[in-house]
Amino acid sequence: MKAVRGTRDLLPPETELWNRIETTARQVFARYNFGEIRTPIFEDTALFARSVGEETDIVEKEMYTWEDGERFEKSLLISRWSLANRERFGTIEDNSPSGAVPIDLECEDLDGNFELVLFGAKPSKRSVDVLASAVSDKRALLTQLQSDKDVTGRHVFASPVPGVPEETTPEGVLLEAFHGNFFKSSQSLTLRPENTAGVVRAYIEHGLGESGQLQKLYYIGPQFRRERPQKGRYRQFWQIGAEVIGPPSSGSESPLRDAEVLEMLATLLEDLGIAGWTLELNSVGSAADRAKYNDVLRAALVDVAPKMCGDCQRRAVTNPLRVLDCKVPEDQPIIEGLPKIGDSLGDDSKQHFAQVTAALDTAGVPYTLNQRLVRGLDYYTRTTFEFTHGGLGAQNALLGGGRYDGLSEAIGGPKAPGIGFAMGLDRLVLTLQAQEATQAAAPAAKADAYIAPIGESLNAAALVLARELRRAGLRIELGDGSFRLKKSFEAADKTARRIVILGEDEHQSGILTVKDFISGKQTKVPRAELAANLARPAGE
Ligand code: ATP
Ligand code: MG
């Protein structure tokens, strides 16, 4: 078996880099007073359709969606069947869940005969077998009691159609198709392709806006998109993201929020040691501005769209803004000639954007204006941005984000303007791996010491020593007393910077033999000094 296409295992030592990135991100988020949110990895499909947008690549073709299987409601079938059969019996005893016999009901009719009943969503061989054996047990019991009463087994299952005749199996069990709907209706679910929708859903569900305060939330977790796998593009990938959202009275619409998020990102990338990024910035205006621009674009596309790729021909009609995302080389000159969104922005949007860029100028955060940057999700309004990195090749976007002032209302919530971003963790790792300097700074992969018990009788003592040293904060690899000394040395050399030998002498005297692999020196160290000794850098 192999990991599914587009997914992969992350193994040590690479995971050290992942952890370092996550730790740095958490530290930066803490300095900006963000708190962590964790939402489920799957949600109602409608959430993504309504927020990300029906006419987007993500919703059209990249989501992992399934109908969550209809749930059989056994208790409902049991109660309806009992009601329908109540006249036939003197007693109907509920045998589940504590009954010794794994059957659901034990019924005794007015003549004292027994019927053992087992319920199911559909007929099952296993139920028939269970019933047949329960029947023969009960018969044996009745024979012992010298009773002449009989026992039958009945298997009742849900049937969508009425009037199906009863059958008897070769085991002598009655099969009864009981008419009715005993299934809870199903729900369409989707693995989250992004996390903003889930965060805003949670914001609404928990009334986070009711405090009147700005909510500053960050998340770190896997996302899922059915894309063609390639370098920097996977079907399960990780994002680190954050959202600033709140009622308008909390200042959530202020251009200062946009500038602060962008400044935080510049700081985060700097703290991560990522050099040479570019911030591309644009404003897609208010929902009204965007609608106006869409009309302008649609009109401009009437003449040129027939010369463009198939996707663009379709988008030209359904969602003209998406044409700007097109990557087909032949379409680029045509797109360059299309009207620019800046010319469709209303005064409010223009002013808001001017304040964002002014704050960035003052804070010294460099950016490039890019009027084509409209982002692949429908919920963006006003400020949109992307941080790209040259080292990434075709998949050059490290992160993307923007404002989403109408998103909360679109999914049934109160007015709650917000701004956020999502950063591709996989791409951060690729970038950092490509930067040699950072690799050298990565923490050493070797343990401080390898403990080699000499003989299995010292294994337990070695465990105690390892526990002592680990509690002192040291990274310890524990060997095994069944190894020959040569094998212990080989294993130690591969995994640790030093070996600590625990033979019978060392155990008795409390003076341990330590060999440093870097200096090659072998020394005797009293147990009380061992932790301090091992904490020094190797080679000294
Ligand atoms: P792209 O243009 O690269 O497809 P996108 O616009 O679809 O990106 P967003 O939805 O904005 O991406 O996601 C934010 C970030 O998440 C991206 O900038 C990227 O770093 C990362 N990302 C998106 N899709 C993937 C993927 N399939 N594999 C790895 N990282 C991804
Ligand atoms: Mg994409």
PDB file of C-alpha atoms in Angstrom, residues 386-389 392-400 424 427:
ATOM      1  CA  GLU A 386      -0.236  37.709  -2.400  1.00  0.00           C
ATOM      2  CA  PHE A 387       3.318  37.123  -1.207  1.00  0.00           C
ATOM      3  CA  THR A 388       5.356  35.393  -3.877  1.00  0.00           C
ATOM      4  CA  HIS A 389       8.847  33.955  -3.873  1.00  0.00           C
ATOM      5  CA  LEU A 392       9.307  28.376  -5.895  1.00  0.00           C
ATOM      6  CA  GLY A 393       9.083  28.140  -9.679  1.00  0.00           C
ATOM      7  CA  ALA A 394       5.607  27.802 -11.170  1.00  0.00           C
ATOM      8  CA  GLN A 395       3.883  27.491  -7.772  1.00  0.00           C
ATOM      9  CA  ASN A 396       5.334  30.813  -6.631  1.00  0.00           C
ATOM     10  CA  ALA A 397       2.609  32.000  -4.234  1.00  0.00           C
ATOM     11  CA  LEU A 398       3.687  31.624  -0.608  1.00  0.00           C
ATOM     12  CA  LEU A 399       0.470  33.025   0.691  1.00  0.00           C
ATOM     13  CA  GLY A 400      -2.617  34.881  -0.332  1.00  0.00           C
ATOM     14  CA  GLY A 424       1.118  27.432   2.250  1.00  0.00           C
ATOM     15  CA  ARG A 427       5.761  25.970   0.126  1.00  0.00           C
TER      16      ARG A 427
END
